[in-house]
Structure formats: C-alpha cells, structure tokens
Amino acid sequence: QVQLVESGGGLVQAGGSLRISCAASGSASSINVMGWYRQAPGKQRELVAHIFSGGSTNYADSVKGRFTISRDNAKNTVYLQMNSLKPEDTAVYYCNARNHYYPDLYNYWGQGTQVTVSS
C-alpha cells in the first residue's frame, strides 16, 4: 500500500502562484508515475500533469506553459508549481501515484487539496 499526503492548497488571486506537494509513503517502490488530477464542481476529474520516475512529463493543454511538475525521487515527493493562475483553475487537486505497467494493481489517490483562484 501507498499513502499520499498532499499539502499547499489555498486561496490565491488570479495571476498569482501556488505550489502544492504530495508525499508518498509505504510501498513506494511499486510506483513509477506520479501526477496531479483536478476536479471542479460539476465536472469530471481531469489530468493536469504527470511525471515518470525517469523525469519525462506530460501536461494538459490548458496548463502548458503555466504549471510545472517536478519530482524528488529520494523523498518520493511530487510538486506542482502553478503560475499565472486563472479562476478556471479552481478545483480540488488530487495526487495520483501508480505503476504505468500495472495500473490495475498499483493505483493510489490522495485525499485532495482545494485550490481556489479569485478573479
């Protein structure tokens, strides 16, 4: 089992920045992809960004150029630096950790952290 603990959410004005973190503990050796998803009220959960243990990344088109995902493998922690925030970025952000090859066996979620961007 893997436990994910998120931190760093909050309220920020449009145009501002925020960094959220997610620390994994437990059987983290089974994980090779960590990332962030978000869910706004009335909408489906969507991928924001993810990063593989080797460092390659993917971003949703809506956040490219504004958000940066990074990972500290030694600390089993993933970060999401969010710049130039927009009101439409308001959502609950969920940390995800999984095994790319065995996602049905190893797929974990954090409890979520609220990010609110005021206009």
PDB file of C-alpha atoms in Angstrom:
ATOM      1  CA  GLN A   1       0.000   0.000   0.000  1.00  0.00           C
ATOM      2  CA  VAL A   2       0.999   3.576  -0.662  1.00  0.00           C
ATOM      3  CA  GLN A   3      -0.224   6.579   1.268  1.00  0.00           C
ATOM      4  CA  LEU A   4      -0.286  10.016  -0.341  1.00  0.00           C
ATOM      5  CA  VAL A   5      -0.358  13.216   1.676  1.00  0.00           C
ATOM      6  CA  GLU A   6      -0.975  16.473  -0.137  1.00  0.00           C
ATOM      7  CA  SER A   7      -0.266  19.960   1.078  1.00  0.00           C
ATOM      8  CA  GLY A   8      -0.084  23.529  -0.120  1.00  0.00           C
ATOM      9  CA  GLY A   9      -3.523  24.314  -1.468  1.00  0.00           C
ATOM     10  CA  GLY A  10      -5.304  27.539  -0.691  1.00  0.00           C
ATOM     11  CA  LEU A  11      -6.760  30.764  -1.987  1.00  0.00           C
ATOM     12  CA  VAL A  12      -4.885  32.962  -4.433  1.00  0.00           C
ATOM     13  CA  GLN A  13      -5.769  35.852  -6.706  1.00  0.00           C
ATOM     14  CA  ALA A  14      -5.797  35.479 -10.444  1.00  0.00           C
ATOM     15  CA  GLY A  15      -2.315  35.848 -11.842  1.00  0.00           C
ATOM     16  CA  GLY A  16      -0.761  34.552  -8.658  1.00  0.00           C
ATOM     17  CA  SER A  17       1.232  31.431  -7.926  1.00  0.00           C
ATOM     18  CA  LEU A  18       0.874  28.422  -5.693  1.00  0.00           C
ATOM     19  CA  ARG A  19       2.840  25.239  -5.146  1.00  0.00           C
ATOM     20  CA  ILE A  20       1.256  22.016  -3.999  1.00  0.00           C
ATOM     21  CA  SER A  21       3.128  18.953  -2.821  1.00  0.00           C
ATOM     22  CA  CYS A  22       2.405  15.273  -2.460  1.00  0.00           C
ATOM     23  CA  ALA A  23       4.498  12.917  -0.377  1.00  0.00           C
ATOM     24  CA  ALA A  24       4.236   9.177  -0.850  1.00  0.00           C
ATOM     25  CA  SER A  25       4.958   6.661   1.861  1.00  0.00           C
ATOM     26  CA  GLY A  26       4.629   2.916   2.202  1.00  0.00           C
ATOM     27  CA  SER A  27       5.444   0.590  -0.693  1.00  0.00           C
ATOM     28  CA  ALA A  28       6.528   3.433  -2.943  1.00  0.00           C
ATOM     29  CA  SER A  29       8.937   1.194  -4.873  1.00  0.00           C
ATOM     30  CA  SER A  30       5.934  -0.062  -6.854  1.00  0.00           C
ATOM     31  CA  ILE A  31       5.293   3.433  -8.207  1.00  0.00           C
ATOM     32  CA  ASN A  32       6.839   4.848 -11.372  1.00  0.00           C
ATOM     33  CA  VAL A  33       4.380   7.599 -12.270  1.00  0.00           C
ATOM     34  CA  MET A  34       3.146  10.401 -10.057  1.00  0.00           C
ATOM     35  CA  GLY A  35       0.862  13.176 -11.051  1.00  0.00           C
ATOM     36  CA  TRP A  36      -1.937  15.574 -10.384  1.00  0.00           C
ATOM     37  CA  TYR A  37      -5.557  15.499 -11.415  1.00  0.00           C
ATOM     38  CA  ARG A  38      -8.219  18.083 -10.654  1.00  0.00           C
ATOM     39  CA  GLN A  39     -11.941  18.148 -10.345  1.00  0.00           C
ATOM     40  CA  ALA A  40     -14.033  21.290 -10.458  1.00  0.00           C
ATOM     41  CA  PRO A  41     -17.639  21.320  -9.226  1.00  0.00           C
ATOM     42  CA  GLY A  42     -19.922  19.618 -11.712  1.00  0.00           C
ATOM     43  CA  LYS A  43     -17.042  18.463 -13.887  1.00  0.00           C
ATOM     44  CA  GLN A  44     -15.171  15.227 -14.374  1.00  0.00           C
ATOM     45  CA  ARG A  45     -11.764  14.670 -12.900  1.00  0.00           C
ATOM     46  CA  GLU A  46      -9.086  15.546 -15.428  1.00  0.00           C
ATOM     47  CA  LEU A  47      -5.363  15.060 -15.746  1.00  0.00           C
ATOM     48  CA  VAL A  48      -3.281  18.138 -15.010  1.00  0.00           C
ATOM     49  CA  ALA A  49       0.235  16.719 -15.291  1.00  0.00           C
ATOM     50  CA  HIS A  50       2.222  13.625 -14.551  1.00  0.00           C
ATOM     51  CA  ILE A  51       5.867  12.724 -14.316  1.00  0.00           C
ATOM     52  CA  PHE A  52       7.608   9.413 -14.710  1.00  0.00           C
ATOM     53  CA  SER A  53      10.410   8.303 -12.435  1.00  0.00           C
ATOM     54  CA  GLY A  54      12.848   8.926 -15.290  1.00  0.00           C
ATOM     55  CA  GLY A  55      11.733  12.549 -15.469  1.00  0.00           C
ATOM     56  CA  SER A  56       9.557  12.694 -18.570  1.00  0.00           C
ATOM     57  CA  THR A  57       6.410  14.755 -18.169  1.00  0.00           C
ATOM     58  CA  ASN A  58       3.001  15.331 -19.725  1.00  0.00           C
ATOM     59  CA  TYR A  59       0.705  18.291 -19.255  1.00  0.00           C
ATOM     60  CA  ALA A  60      -2.874  19.120 -20.076  1.00  0.00           C
ATOM     61  CA  ASP A  61      -3.045  21.721 -22.840  1.00  0.00           C
ATOM     62  CA  SER A  62      -4.840  24.105 -20.508  1.00  0.00           C
ATOM     63  CA  VAL A  63      -1.868  24.345 -18.148  1.00  0.00           C
ATOM     64  CA  LYS A  64       1.095  24.112 -20.507  1.00  0.00           C
ATOM     65  CA  GLY A  65       3.478  26.995 -20.001  1.00  0.00           C
ATOM     66  CA  ARG A  66       1.942  27.892 -16.638  1.00  0.00           C
ATOM     67  CA  PHE A  67       2.331  24.770 -14.489  1.00  0.00           C
ATOM     68  CA  THR A  68       5.462  22.772 -13.826  1.00  0.00           C
ATOM     69  CA  ILE A  69       5.550  19.326 -12.303  1.00  0.00           C
ATOM     70  CA  SER A  70       8.684  18.049 -10.626  1.00  0.00           C
ATOM     71  CA  ARG A  71       9.660  15.096  -8.537  1.00  0.00           C
ATOM     72  CA  ASP A  72      12.140  14.303  -5.805  1.00  0.00           C
ATOM     73  CA  ASN A  73      12.629  10.561  -6.103  1.00  0.00           C
ATOM     74  CA  ALA A  74      14.683  10.382  -2.918  1.00  0.00           C
ATOM     75  CA  LYS A  75      11.788  11.879  -0.960  1.00  0.00           C
ATOM     76  CA  ASN A  76       9.039  10.198  -3.008  1.00  0.00           C
ATOM     77  CA  THR A  77       7.503  13.636  -3.367  1.00  0.00           C
ATOM     78  CA  VAL A  78       5.942  15.320  -6.360  1.00  0.00           C
ATOM     79  CA  TYR A  79       5.382  19.045  -6.686  1.00  0.00           C
ATOM     80  CA  LEU A  80       3.155  21.161  -8.873  1.00  0.00           C
ATOM     81  CA  GLN A  81       4.220  24.753  -9.318  1.00  0.00           C
ATOM     82  CA  MET A  82       1.275  26.741 -10.610  1.00  0.00           C
ATOM     83  CA  ASN A  83       1.901  30.191 -12.059  1.00  0.00           C
ATOM     84  CA  SER A  84      -0.369  32.691 -13.791  1.00  0.00           C
ATOM     85  CA  LEU A  85      -3.355  31.090 -12.126  1.00  0.00           C
ATOM     86  CA  LYS A  86      -6.789  31.657 -13.567  1.00  0.00           C
ATOM     87  CA  PRO A  87     -10.231  31.374 -11.956  1.00  0.00           C
ATOM     88  CA  GLU A  88     -10.865  28.321 -14.143  1.00  0.00           C
ATOM     89  CA  ASP A  89      -8.008  26.556 -12.347  1.00  0.00           C
ATOM     90  CA  THR A  90     -10.186  26.441  -9.253  1.00  0.00           C
ATOM     91  CA  ALA A  91     -10.694  22.815  -8.310  1.00  0.00           C
ATOM     92  CA  VAL A  92      -9.806  20.102  -5.872  1.00  0.00           C
ATOM     93  CA  TYR A  93      -6.394  18.821  -6.874  1.00  0.00           C
ATOM     94  CA  TYR A  94      -5.725  15.135  -6.320  1.00  0.00           C
ATOM     95  CA  CYS A  95      -2.357  13.474  -6.206  1.00  0.00           C
ATOM     96  CA  ASN A  96      -2.067  10.163  -8.035  1.00  0.00           C
ATOM     97  CA  ALA A  97       0.629   7.532  -7.860  1.00  0.00           C
ATOM     98  CA  ARG A  98       0.586   4.407  -9.970  1.00  0.00           C
ATOM     99  CA  ASN A  99       2.600   1.835 -11.801  1.00  0.00           C
ATOM    100  CA  HIS A 100       2.487   2.557 -15.518  1.00  0.00           C
ATOM    101  CA  TYR A 101       2.658  -1.143 -16.419  1.00  0.00           C
ATOM    102  CA  TYR A 102       0.301  -2.460 -13.733  1.00  0.00           C
ATOM    103  CA  PRO A 103      -2.175   0.361 -13.094  1.00  0.00           C
ATOM    104  CA  ASP A 104      -4.877  -2.070 -12.022  1.00  0.00           C
ATOM    105  CA  LEU A 105      -2.632  -3.361  -9.256  1.00  0.00           C
ATOM    106  CA  TYR A 106      -0.921  -0.167  -8.171  1.00  0.00           C
ATOM    107  CA  ASN A 107      -3.024   2.978  -8.366  1.00  0.00           C
ATOM    108  CA  TYR A 108      -3.351   5.314  -5.405  1.00  0.00           C
ATOM    109  CA  TRP A 109      -5.036   8.641  -4.710  1.00  0.00           C
ATOM    110  CA  GLY A 110      -4.546  11.376  -2.181  1.00  0.00           C
ATOM    111  CA  GLN A 111      -7.376  12.993  -0.282  1.00  0.00           C
ATOM    112  CA  GLY A 112      -7.313  16.137  -2.394  1.00  0.00           C
ATOM    113  CA  THR A 113      -6.378  19.731  -1.718  1.00  0.00           C
ATOM    114  CA  GLN A 114      -8.526  22.713  -2.615  1.00  0.00           C
ATOM    115  CA  VAL A 115      -7.135  25.396  -4.888  1.00  0.00           C
ATOM    116  CA  THR A 116      -9.274  28.481  -5.282  1.00  0.00           C
ATOM    117  CA  VAL A 117      -8.381  31.296  -7.652  1.00  0.00           C
ATOM    118  CA  SER A 118     -10.323  34.512  -7.186  1.00  0.00           C
ATOM    119  CA  SER A 119     -10.888  36.955 -10.021  1.00  0.00           C
TER     120      SER A 119
END
